[in-house]
Amino acid sequence: MPITHQQKQQADTNQQVVAEDTASAVRALAGPGTGKSRTIGKRVHWLLAGGTSPSDISVISFTRATVRDLQRTVVDHCTNVGTGPQSNLVRISTMHSLALSALRQANLLSMFPAGPIILDEWEQENLFDNEFAQHQHCTPGRAKKIRTAYDAYWQTLQASHLSQVTQTEQAAFTSFYGQFTNFYSCILPGEVVRRCVNNINAGVLQTGQLGIGQLIVDEFQDLNACDQEFIRSIALTGATLWVAGDDDQSIYSFRHADSAGIQGFLSTYPAGASHTLTDCFRCTPAVMNEAEHLIAYNPSPPRIPKHLVSLYAAASPPVGGRVALWRFASGFAEARA
C-alpha cells in the first residue's frame, strides 16, 4: 500500500484523541473511509483498559448486518491490544434489541404469551398487511398505507402522519394490531422504541435501571426522532454518550432518519464535544474531489462542512486515481453492466 507508516500513525493518533474524549457527550463526525468503526473499537478498548465493566458499556448500530460487522471490528481491535476477553462481553446490538430489553426488564412485555419478535419487512407485507386487509375489507395496498402511516407517526413523534388515515381506519387498526401482536407474540419495528419512549414519559420505565454507564451509538445520522429521544433519556440518567456518524451519509429518510440529530448534537448536549475525522484511507483525490463536488448540492441544511483529506495524495508514491462516468440507454443495460 502506498500510504506511508507516518500517515497511518498520524491518523491513528487523531482517532485515539476522539476515542479518549472524557466529555459527557461526544460527537465523532466520520466521513467514509476515515476509520469510524476502528475508532469505536479504540473507544471500547480505552474504556475497558480504564476499568469500566463490560456490562456498563452498550454499543448500538443501525442494522443487524452492521452490528455483526462492528462487533467483529471491535473484538478484533481489542484482541490485538489486550482486552479481547472483556470486549466479548460488551453488548453490541440494534436499537430495537436494546428497546426490547428495556421493556422486558421493566416487565412491560407481560401481555405477550411469549417473548415478542420484531416483524421483518417480508412479514409486515405478506402477513400483517394481508390479514389486516381481510379484517378491514380493504386492499392489501390500503392496509400497507395505514400501517406505514402509523410507522411514520411512531418514529417521528408527529401525529400529522395519521391525517391520511380516517378515524374509522384508526380504530380498526388499533383493535386489529392489539389482537394480531398478542396472538403471534410480535411487534412492528416502528413501535418498539416508541413504546419505550411513551413508558419513559409516563414514568413507568426508568432507563437508569438498564445499567448503561457508557452508551456508544454508531451511524447516528440514521436515527429517527423517536430513537433520538430514547437515547437522550438514557443520557439524562448520567450515562456518557459517544456517537459517530456523518450527516452526508444519511440515506434512510424513507425510514424517517433525521440527520438533524447529528447536526444539532451540540445544541441537544451543550456540555458535549465534537471531533471530525478527516484522514480518508478509502478514496483517491480524484474520487474525493468529485464526491465533495456532488455532496455540495445536498439540499438538506444545515449540512456540516467537512474537509476530508485523501491520504493517497501524499502517499509514496502518490496515487491520483480516476473517475469514470457510465451512461446507459436503459435500466436493463445498466443491470447487465
mmCIF file of C-alpha atoms in Angstrom:
data_model
loop_
_atom_site.group_PDB
_atom_site.id
_atom_site.type_symbol
_atom_site.label_atom_id
_atom_site.label_comp_id
_atom_site.label_asym_id
_atom_site.label_seq_id
_atom_site.Cartn_x
_atom_site.Cartn_y
_atom_site.Cartn_z
ATOM 1 C CA MET A 1 0.000 0.000 0.000
ATOM 2 C CA PRO A 2 1.376 3.441 -0.895
ATOM 3 C CA ILE A 3 0.012 5.081 2.294
ATOM 4 C CA THR A 4 3.070 5.631 4.446
ATOM 5 C CA HIS A 5 3.670 4.486 8.015
ATOM 6 C CA GLN A 6 3.894 8.099 9.138
ATOM 7 C CA GLN A 7 0.468 8.866 7.641
ATOM 8 C CA LYS A 8 -1.026 5.860 9.377
ATOM 9 C CA GLN A 9 0.495 6.886 12.698
ATOM 10 C CA GLN A 10 -0.889 10.404 12.427
ATOM 11 C CA ALA A 11 -4.371 9.128 11.537
ATOM 12 C CA ASP A 12 -4.154 6.642 14.403
ATOM 13 C CA THR A 13 -3.273 9.451 16.815
ATOM 14 C CA ASN A 14 -6.239 11.519 15.615
ATOM 15 C CA GLN A 15 -8.584 8.568 16.119
ATOM 16 C CA GLN A 16 -7.179 7.998 19.603
ATOM 17 C CA VAL A 17 -7.930 11.593 20.614
ATOM 18 C CA VAL A 18 -11.562 11.146 19.561
ATOM 19 C CA ALA A 19 -11.834 7.759 21.281
ATOM 20 C CA GLU A 20 -10.484 9.034 24.604
ATOM 21 C CA ASP A 21 -12.529 12.228 24.979
ATOM 22 C CA THR A 22 -13.856 12.457 28.539
ATOM 23 C CA ALA A 23 -16.785 14.810 27.875
ATOM 24 C CA SER A 24 -20.255 13.690 28.952
ATOM 25 C CA ALA A 25 -21.386 13.687 25.318
ATOM 26 C CA VAL A 26 -19.090 13.297 22.313
ATOM 27 C CA ARG A 27 -19.838 13.577 18.596
ATOM 28 C CA ALA A 28 -17.397 11.980 16.153
ATOM 29 C CA LEU A 29 -18.034 13.187 12.613
ATOM 30 C CA ALA A 30 -16.550 10.488 10.430
ATOM 31 C CA GLY A 31 -16.708 10.623 6.662
ATOM 32 C CA PRO A 32 -16.348 7.499 4.513
ATOM 33 C CA GLY A 33 -13.055 5.700 4.923
ATOM 34 C CA THR A 34 -11.878 7.708 7.942
ATOM 35 C CA GLY A 35 -11.867 4.780 10.377
ATOM 36 C CA LYS A 36 -15.173 5.225 12.212
ATOM 37 C CA SER A 37 -15.541 1.565 13.204
ATOM 38 C CA ARG A 38 -11.900 1.332 14.220
ATOM 39 C CA THR A 39 -12.327 4.432 16.401
ATOM 40 C CA ILE A 40 -15.318 2.804 18.094
ATOM 41 C CA GLY A 41 -13.074 -0.184 18.753
ATOM 42 C CA LYS A 42 -10.489 2.149 20.293
ATOM 43 C CA ARG A 43 -13.212 3.714 22.450
ATOM 44 C CA VAL A 44 -14.302 0.325 23.774
ATOM 45 C CA HIS A 45 -10.691 -0.707 24.470
ATOM 46 C CA TRP A 46 -9.956 2.590 26.247
ATOM 47 C CA LEU A 47 -12.996 2.172 28.479
ATOM 48 C CA LEU A 48 -12.166 -1.440 29.303
ATOM 49 C CA ALA A 49 -8.482 -0.680 29.921
ATOM 50 C CA GLY A 50 -9.550 2.123 32.264
ATOM 51 C CA GLY A 51 -11.551 -0.263 34.418
ATOM 52 C CA THR A 52 -15.071 0.122 33.003
ATOM 53 C CA SER A 53 -17.029 -3.094 33.361
ATOM 54 C CA PRO A 54 -18.128 -4.648 30.042
ATOM 55 C CA SER A 55 -21.681 -4.783 31.404
ATOM 56 C CA ASP A 56 -21.681 -0.989 31.738
ATOM 57 C CA ILE A 57 -20.944 -0.483 28.019
ATOM 58 C CA SER A 58 -23.656 -0.633 25.360
ATOM 59 C CA VAL A 59 -22.934 -0.149 21.651
ATOM 60 C CA ILE A 60 -25.739 0.437 19.166
ATOM 61 C CA SER A 61 -25.577 0.147 15.397
ATOM 62 C CA PHE A 62 -28.279 0.591 12.787
ATOM 63 C CA THR A 63 -28.964 -2.906 11.382
ATOM 64 C CA ARG A 64 -28.220 -6.496 12.311
ATOM 65 C CA ALA A 65 -25.671 -6.619 9.495
ATOM 66 C CA THR A 66 -23.810 -3.532 10.731
ATOM 67 C CA VAL A 67 -23.950 -4.930 14.283
ATOM 68 C CA ARG A 68 -22.160 -8.082 13.114
ATOM 69 C CA ASP A 69 -19.524 -6.082 11.241
ATOM 70 C CA LEU A 70 -18.989 -3.689 14.137
ATOM 71 C CA GLN A 71 -18.743 -6.491 16.680
ATOM 72 C CA ARG A 72 -16.069 -8.183 14.586
ATOM 73 C CA THR A 73 -14.113 -4.924 14.276
ATOM 74 C CA VAL A 74 -14.349 -4.121 17.995
ATOM 75 C CA VAL A 75 -13.369 -7.604 19.166
ATOM 76 C CA ASP A 76 -10.502 -7.846 16.647
ATOM 77 C CA HIS A 77 -9.084 -4.497 17.736
ATOM 78 C CA CYS A 78 -9.462 -5.227 21.444
ATOM 79 C CA THR A 79 -7.903 -8.661 20.986
ATOM 80 C CA ASN A 80 -4.872 -7.095 19.329
ATOM 81 C CA VAL A 81 -4.340 -4.668 22.213
ATOM 82 C CA GLY A 82 -5.084 -6.943 25.164
ATOM 83 C CA THR A 83 -8.766 -6.507 26.071
ATOM 84 C CA GLY A 84 -10.231 -9.201 23.845
ATOM 85 C CA PRO A 85 -11.890 -11.328 26.563
ATOM 86 C CA GLN A 86 -13.664 -8.307 28.083
ATOM 87 C CA SER A 87 -14.747 -6.983 24.679
ATOM 88 C CA ASN A 88 -16.642 -10.213 24.014
ATOM 89 C CA LEU A 89 -18.846 -9.338 26.994
ATOM 90 C CA VAL A 90 -19.731 -5.834 25.713
ATOM 91 C CA ARG A 91 -23.297 -5.652 24.410
ATOM 92 C CA ILE A 92 -23.391 -4.608 20.742
ATOM 93 C CA SER A 93 -26.945 -4.577 19.396
ATOM 94 C CA THR A 94 -29.509 -2.781 17.307
ATOM 95 C CA MET A 95 -31.660 -0.008 18.732
ATOM 96 C CA HIS A 96 -34.703 -2.304 18.586
ATOM 97 C CA SER A 97 -32.921 -5.015 20.557
ATOM 98 C CA LEU A 98 -31.956 -2.545 23.286
ATOM 99 C CA ALA A 99 -35.517 -1.210 23.410
ATOM 100 C CA LEU A 100 -36.951 -4.720 23.766
ATOM 101 C CA SER A 101 -34.500 -5.409 26.585
ATOM 102 C CA ALA A 102 -35.616 -2.219 28.351
ATOM 103 C CA LEU A 103 -39.285 -3.194 28.039
ATOM 104 C CA ARG A 104 -38.572 -6.738 29.201
ATOM 105 C CA GLN A 105 -36.570 -5.545 32.187
ATOM 106 C CA ALA A 106 -39.412 -3.222 33.215
ATOM 107 C CA ASN A 107 -41.906 -6.116 32.879
ATOM 108 C CA LEU A 108 -43.728 -4.277 30.089
ATOM 109 C CA LEU A 109 -43.980 -7.272 27.760
ATOM 110 C CA SER A 110 -46.101 -9.421 30.053
ATOM 111 C CA MET A 111 -49.143 -9.027 27.790
ATOM 112 C CA PHE A 112 -47.447 -11.269 25.210
ATOM 113 C CA PRO A 113 -47.757 -15.057 25.635
ATOM 114 C CA ALA A 114 -44.054 -15.367 24.743
ATOM 115 C CA GLY A 115 -41.131 -13.035 24.153
ATOM 116 C CA PRO A 116 -42.202 -10.964 21.127
ATOM 117 C CA ILE A 117 -40.284 -10.961 17.860
ATOM 118 C CA ILE A 118 -39.942 -7.898 15.638
ATOM 119 C CA LEU A 119 -41.641 -8.369 12.285
ATOM 120 C CA ASP A 120 -39.282 -8.040 9.328
ATOM 121 C CA GLU A 121 -40.237 -6.354 6.069
ATOM 122 C CA TRP A 122 -41.490 -9.555 4.394
ATOM 123 C CA GLU A 123 -43.630 -10.454 7.401
ATOM 124 C CA GLN A 124 -45.107 -6.969 7.551
ATOM 125 C CA GLU A 125 -46.184 -7.002 3.900
ATOM 126 C CA ASN A 126 -47.147 -10.660 3.457
ATOM 127 C CA LEU A 127 -48.606 -11.476 6.845
ATOM 128 C CA PHE A 128 -49.661 -8.334 8.681
ATOM 129 C CA ASP A 129 -50.950 -6.344 5.700
ATOM 130 C CA ASN A 130 -52.837 -9.295 4.202
ATOM 131 C CA GLU A 131 -54.553 -10.202 7.466
ATOM 132 C CA PHE A 132 -55.376 -6.573 8.216
ATOM 133 C CA ALA A 133 -56.811 -6.173 4.707
ATOM 134 C CA GLN A 134 -59.141 -9.114 5.316
ATOM 135 C CA HIS A 135 -60.124 -7.712 8.712
ATOM 136 C CA GLN A 136 -60.742 -4.214 7.299
ATOM 137 C CA HIS A 137 -62.256 -5.434 3.995
ATOM 138 C CA CYS A 138 -59.804 -3.333 2.013
ATOM 139 C CA THR A 139 -56.950 -3.988 -0.395
ATOM 140 C CA PRO A 140 -53.509 -5.013 0.901
ATOM 141 C CA GLY A 141 -52.230 -1.773 -0.623
ATOM 142 C CA ARG A 142 -54.558 0.288 1.556
ATOM 143 C CA ALA A 143 -53.672 -1.838 4.585
ATOM 144 C CA LYS A 144 -49.998 -1.136 3.954
ATOM 145 C CA LYS A 145 -50.672 2.595 3.668
ATOM 146 C CA ILE A 146 -52.422 2.587 7.057
ATOM 147 C CA ARG A 147 -49.588 0.591 8.648
ATOM 148 C CA THR A 148 -46.887 2.861 7.218
ATOM 149 C CA ALA A 149 -48.788 5.935 8.418
ATOM 150 C CA TYR A 150 -48.632 4.542 11.950
ATOM 151 C CA ASP A 151 -44.986 3.629 11.435
ATOM 152 C CA ALA A 152 -44.236 7.251 10.470
ATOM 153 C CA TYR A 153 -46.240 8.519 13.459
ATOM 154 C CA TRP A 154 -44.374 6.257 15.873
ATOM 155 C CA GLN A 155 -40.916 7.057 14.543
ATOM 156 C CA THR A 156 -41.220 10.810 14.016
ATOM 157 C CA LEU A 157 -43.394 11.613 17.079
ATOM 158 C CA GLN A 158 -45.577 13.631 14.678
ATOM 159 C CA ALA A 159 -49.306 12.824 14.793
ATOM 160 C CA SER A 160 -49.775 14.661 11.482
ATOM 161 C CA HIS A 161 -48.800 11.450 9.672
ATOM 162 C CA LEU A 162 -52.134 9.964 10.714
ATOM 163 C CA SER A 163 -54.039 12.608 8.739
ATOM 164 C CA GLN A 164 -54.074 10.249 5.746
ATOM 165 C CA VAL A 165 -55.931 7.642 7.831
ATOM 166 C CA THR A 166 -59.629 8.038 8.654
ATOM 167 C CA GLN A 167 -60.948 7.815 12.211
ATOM 168 C CA THR A 168 -62.652 4.532 11.317
ATOM 169 C CA GLU A 169 -59.395 3.113 9.970
ATOM 170 C CA GLN A 170 -57.517 4.256 13.070
ATOM 171 C CA ALA A 171 -59.983 2.471 15.333
ATOM 172 C CA ALA A 172 -59.788 -0.651 13.166
ATOM 173 C CA PHE A 173 -56.003 -0.618 13.151
ATOM 174 C CA THR A 174 -55.753 -0.190 16.926
ATOM 175 C CA SER A 175 -58.129 -3.098 17.518
ATOM 176 C CA PHE A 176 -56.509 -5.390 14.958
ATOM 177 C CA TYR A 177 -52.944 -4.546 15.970
ATOM 178 C CA GLY A 178 -53.572 -5.471 19.590
ATOM 179 C CA GLN A 179 -55.130 -8.806 18.614
ATOM 180 C CA PHE A 180 -52.532 -9.657 15.963
ATOM 181 C CA THR A 181 -49.452 -8.858 18.024
ATOM 182 C CA ASN A 182 -50.723 -10.699 21.098
ATOM 183 C CA PHE A 183 -51.771 -13.776 19.128
ATOM 184 C CA TYR A 184 -48.465 -14.056 17.267
ATOM 185 C CA SER A 185 -46.233 -12.578 20.017
ATOM 186 C CA CYS A 186 -44.805 -9.988 17.667
ATOM 187 C CA ILE A 187 -44.408 -6.246 17.350
ATOM 188 C CA LEU A 188 -43.941 -3.824 14.470
ATOM 189 C CA PRO A 189 -40.419 -2.351 14.378
ATOM 190 C CA GLY A 190 -41.591 1.246 14.348
ATOM 191 C CA GLU A 191 -43.489 0.795 17.591
ATOM 192 C CA VAL A 192 -40.758 -0.833 19.709
ATOM 193 C CA VAL A 193 -38.796 2.312 20.540
ATOM 194 C CA ARG A 194 -41.975 4.414 20.660
ATOM 195 C CA ARG A 195 -43.348 2.069 23.316
ATOM 196 C CA CYS A 196 -40.187 2.703 25.356
ATOM 197 C CA VAL A 197 -40.441 6.474 24.983
ATOM 198 C CA ASN A 198 -44.124 6.501 25.936
ATOM 199 C CA ASN A 199 -43.427 4.484 29.080
ATOM 200 C CA ILE A 200 -40.444 6.693 29.973
ATOM 201 C CA ASN A 201 -42.589 9.815 29.638
ATOM 202 C CA ALA A 202 -45.270 8.173 31.777
ATOM 203 C CA GLY A 203 -42.706 7.395 34.477
ATOM 204 C CA VAL A 204 -43.269 3.653 34.134
ATOM 205 C CA LEU A 205 -39.886 2.840 32.563
ATOM 206 C CA GLN A 206 -36.716 4.064 34.258
ATOM 207 C CA THR A 207 -33.793 3.961 31.821
ATOM 208 C CA GLY A 208 -31.360 4.207 34.716
ATOM 209 C CA GLN A 209 -32.296 0.623 35.552
ATOM 210 C CA LEU A 210 -30.653 -0.522 32.317
ATOM 211 C CA GLY A 211 -27.268 -0.124 33.983
ATOM 212 C CA ILE A 212 -25.710 1.656 30.999
ATOM 213 C CA GLY A 213 -22.798 3.845 32.036
ATOM 214 C CA GLN A 214 -21.255 4.229 28.589
ATOM 215 C CA LEU A 215 -23.501 4.421 25.520
ATOM 216 C CA ILE A 216 -21.878 4.323 22.077
ATOM 217 C CA VAL A 217 -24.096 4.920 19.036
ATOM 218 C CA ASP A 218 -22.915 4.153 15.509
ATOM 219 C CA GLU A 219 -24.494 5.701 12.382
ATOM 220 C CA PHE A 220 -26.152 8.402 14.478
ATOM 221 C CA GLN A 221 -27.332 10.199 11.336
ATOM 222 C CA ASP A 222 -29.735 7.321 10.636
ATOM 223 C CA LEU A 223 -31.672 7.614 13.903
ATOM 224 C CA ASN A 224 -35.212 8.935 13.706
ATOM 225 C CA ALA A 225 -36.707 11.419 16.154
ATOM 226 C CA CYS A 226 -38.063 8.703 18.441
ATOM 227 C CA ASP A 227 -34.691 6.906 18.521
ATOM 228 C CA GLN A 228 -33.004 10.162 19.476
ATOM 229 C CA GLU A 229 -35.488 10.753 22.298
ATOM 230 C CA PHE A 230 -34.790 7.256 23.644
ATOM 231 C CA ILE A 231 -31.028 7.884 23.530
ATOM 232 C CA ARG A 232 -31.451 11.273 25.219
ATOM 233 C CA SER A 233 -33.435 9.676 28.047
ATOM 234 C CA ILE A 234 -30.568 7.249 28.701
ATOM 235 C CA ALA A 235 -28.026 10.085 28.650
ATOM 236 C CA LEU A 236 -30.129 12.021 31.155
ATOM 237 C CA THR A 237 -29.637 9.225 33.694
ATOM 238 C CA GLY A 238 -25.922 10.062 33.749
ATOM 239 C CA ALA A 239 -24.676 7.721 31.025
ATOM 240 C CA THR A 240 -21.804 9.078 28.937
ATOM 241 C CA LEU A 241 -22.917 9.357 25.323
ATOM 242 C CA TRP A 242 -20.456 8.883 22.451
ATOM 243 C CA VAL A 243 -21.852 8.948 18.918
ATOM 244 C CA ALA A 244 -20.343 8.589 15.471
ATOM 245 C CA GLY A 245 -21.730 9.334 12.043
ATOM 246 C CA ASP A 246 -21.838 11.668 9.074
ATOM 247 C CA ASP A 247 -24.845 13.720 8.021
ATOM 248 C CA ASP A 248 -23.722 13.438 4.380
ATOM 249 C CA GLN A 249 -24.298 9.682 4.611
ATOM 250 C CA SER A 250 -27.892 9.896 5.818
ATOM 251 C CA ILE A 251 -29.714 7.847 3.176
ATOM 252 C CA TYR A 252 -32.603 6.419 5.194
ATOM 253 C CA SER A 253 -35.048 9.293 5.007
ATOM 254 C CA PHE A 254 -37.640 6.784 3.717
ATOM 255 C CA ARG A 255 -37.296 5.166 7.163
ATOM 256 C CA HIS A 256 -37.669 8.594 8.780
ATOM 257 C CA ALA A 257 -33.980 9.025 9.614
ATOM 258 C CA ASP A 258 -33.452 12.572 10.823
ATOM 259 C CA SER A 259 -29.972 13.978 10.212
ATOM 260 C CA ALA A 260 -30.903 16.986 12.366
ATOM 261 C CA GLY A 261 -29.999 14.768 15.310
ATOM 262 C CA ILE A 262 -26.306 14.688 14.466
ATOM 263 C CA GLN A 263 -26.329 18.211 13.041
ATOM 264 C CA GLY A 264 -27.814 19.692 16.208
ATOM 265 C CA PHE A 265 -25.976 17.397 18.624
ATOM 266 C CA LEU A 266 -24.214 20.220 20.475
ATOM 267 C CA SER A 267 -27.500 22.065 20.937
ATOM 268 C CA THR A 268 -29.090 18.985 22.486
ATOM 269 C CA TYR A 269 -25.988 18.305 24.598
ATOM 270 C CA PRO A 270 -24.459 21.752 25.342
ATOM 271 C CA ALA A 271 -21.701 20.274 27.508
ATOM 272 C CA GLY A 272 -20.661 17.950 24.712
ATOM 273 C CA ALA A 273 -17.595 17.901 22.492
ATOM 274 C CA SER A 274 -17.228 17.394 18.770
ATOM 275 C CA HIS A 275 -14.414 15.979 16.635
ATOM 276 C CA THR A 276 -14.040 15.376 12.929
ATOM 277 C CA LEU A 277 -12.024 12.544 11.427
ATOM 278 C CA THR A 278 -10.588 13.860 8.166
ATOM 279 C CA ASP A 279 -7.930 11.325 7.089
ATOM 280 C CA CYS A 280 -9.501 9.173 4.385
ATOM 281 C CA PHE A 281 -7.951 5.782 3.647
ATOM 282 C CA ARG A 282 -10.525 4.775 1.049
ATOM 283 C CA CYS A 283 -10.668 7.374 -1.701
ATOM 284 C CA THR A 284 -8.060 8.789 -4.035
ATOM 285 C CA PRO A 285 -8.010 12.584 -4.589
ATOM 286 C CA ALA A 286 -9.851 12.373 -7.917
ATOM 287 C CA VAL A 287 -12.683 10.354 -6.396
ATOM 288 C CA MET A 288 -12.875 12.560 -3.318
ATOM 289 C CA ASN A 289 -12.965 15.788 -5.315
ATOM 290 C CA GLU A 290 -15.861 14.561 -7.435
ATOM 291 C CA ALA A 291 -17.728 13.261 -4.376
ATOM 292 C CA GLU A 292 -17.333 16.526 -2.457
ATOM 293 C CA HIS A 293 -18.454 18.500 -5.510
ATOM 294 C CA LEU A 294 -21.597 16.372 -5.691
ATOM 295 C CA ILE A 295 -22.279 16.481 -1.938
ATOM 296 C CA ALA A 296 -22.144 20.278 -2.038
ATOM 297 C CA TYR A 297 -25.559 20.106 -3.772
ATOM 298 C CA ASN A 298 -27.100 18.418 -0.726
ATOM 299 C CA PRO A 299 -30.335 20.380 -0.210
ATOM 300 C CA SER A 300 -30.670 19.451 3.459
ATOM 301 C CA PRO A 301 -29.472 22.367 5.654
ATOM 302 C CA PRO A 302 -27.665 22.876 7.852
ATOM 303 C CA ARG A 303 -25.107 20.484 6.400
ATOM 304 C CA ILE A 304 -21.944 20.233 8.494
ATOM 305 C CA PRO A 305 -18.999 21.302 6.298
ATOM 306 C CA LYS A 306 -16.124 18.836 6.128
ATOM 307 C CA HIS A 307 -12.647 18.907 4.677
ATOM 308 C CA LEU A 308 -11.606 15.323 4.098
ATOM 309 C CA VAL A 309 -8.009 14.619 3.132
ATOM 310 C CA SER A 310 -7.171 11.712 0.853
ATOM 311 C CA LEU A 311 -4.068 10.024 2.267
ATOM 312 C CA TYR A 312 -3.239 8.859 -1.247
ATOM 313 C CA ALA A 313 -2.396 12.428 -2.271
ATOM 314 C CA ALA A 314 0.743 12.408 -0.102
ATOM 315 C CA ALA A 315 1.367 8.666 -0.254
ATOM 316 C CA SER A 316 4.561 7.138 -1.537
ATOM 317 C CA PRO A 317 4.145 7.082 -4.459
ATOM 318 C CA PRO A 318 1.124 9.433 -4.713
ATOM 319 C CA VAL A 319 -1.996 7.944 -6.282
ATOM 320 C CA GLY A 320 -4.319 10.348 -8.067
ATOM 321 C CA GLY A 321 -6.973 7.877 -9.143
ATOM 322 C CA ARG A 322 -9.611 8.475 -11.776
ATOM 323 C CA VAL A 323 -13.357 8.739 -12.074
ATOM 324 C CA ALA A 324 -15.279 7.002 -14.849
ATOM 325 C CA LEU A 325 -18.816 8.016 -15.745
ATOM 326 C CA TRP A 326 -21.012 5.267 -17.185
ATOM 327 C CA ARG A 327 -24.151 6.071 -19.120
ATOM 328 C CA PHE A 328 -26.695 3.531 -20.312
ATOM 329 C CA ALA A 329 -29.606 3.640 -22.696
ATOM 330 C CA SER A 330 -31.837 1.688 -20.332
ATOM 331 C CA GLY A 331 -32.083 0.233 -16.871
ATOM 332 C CA PHE A 332 -31.735 -3.230 -18.412
ATOM 333 C CA ALA A 333 -28.380 -2.280 -19.964
ATOM 334 C CA GLU A 334 -27.226 -0.843 -16.646
ATOM 335 C CA ALA A 335 -28.208 -4.033 -14.803
ATOM 336 C CA ARG A 336 -26.268 -6.178 -17.293
ATOM 337 C CA ALA A 337 -23.189 -3.972 -16.908
#
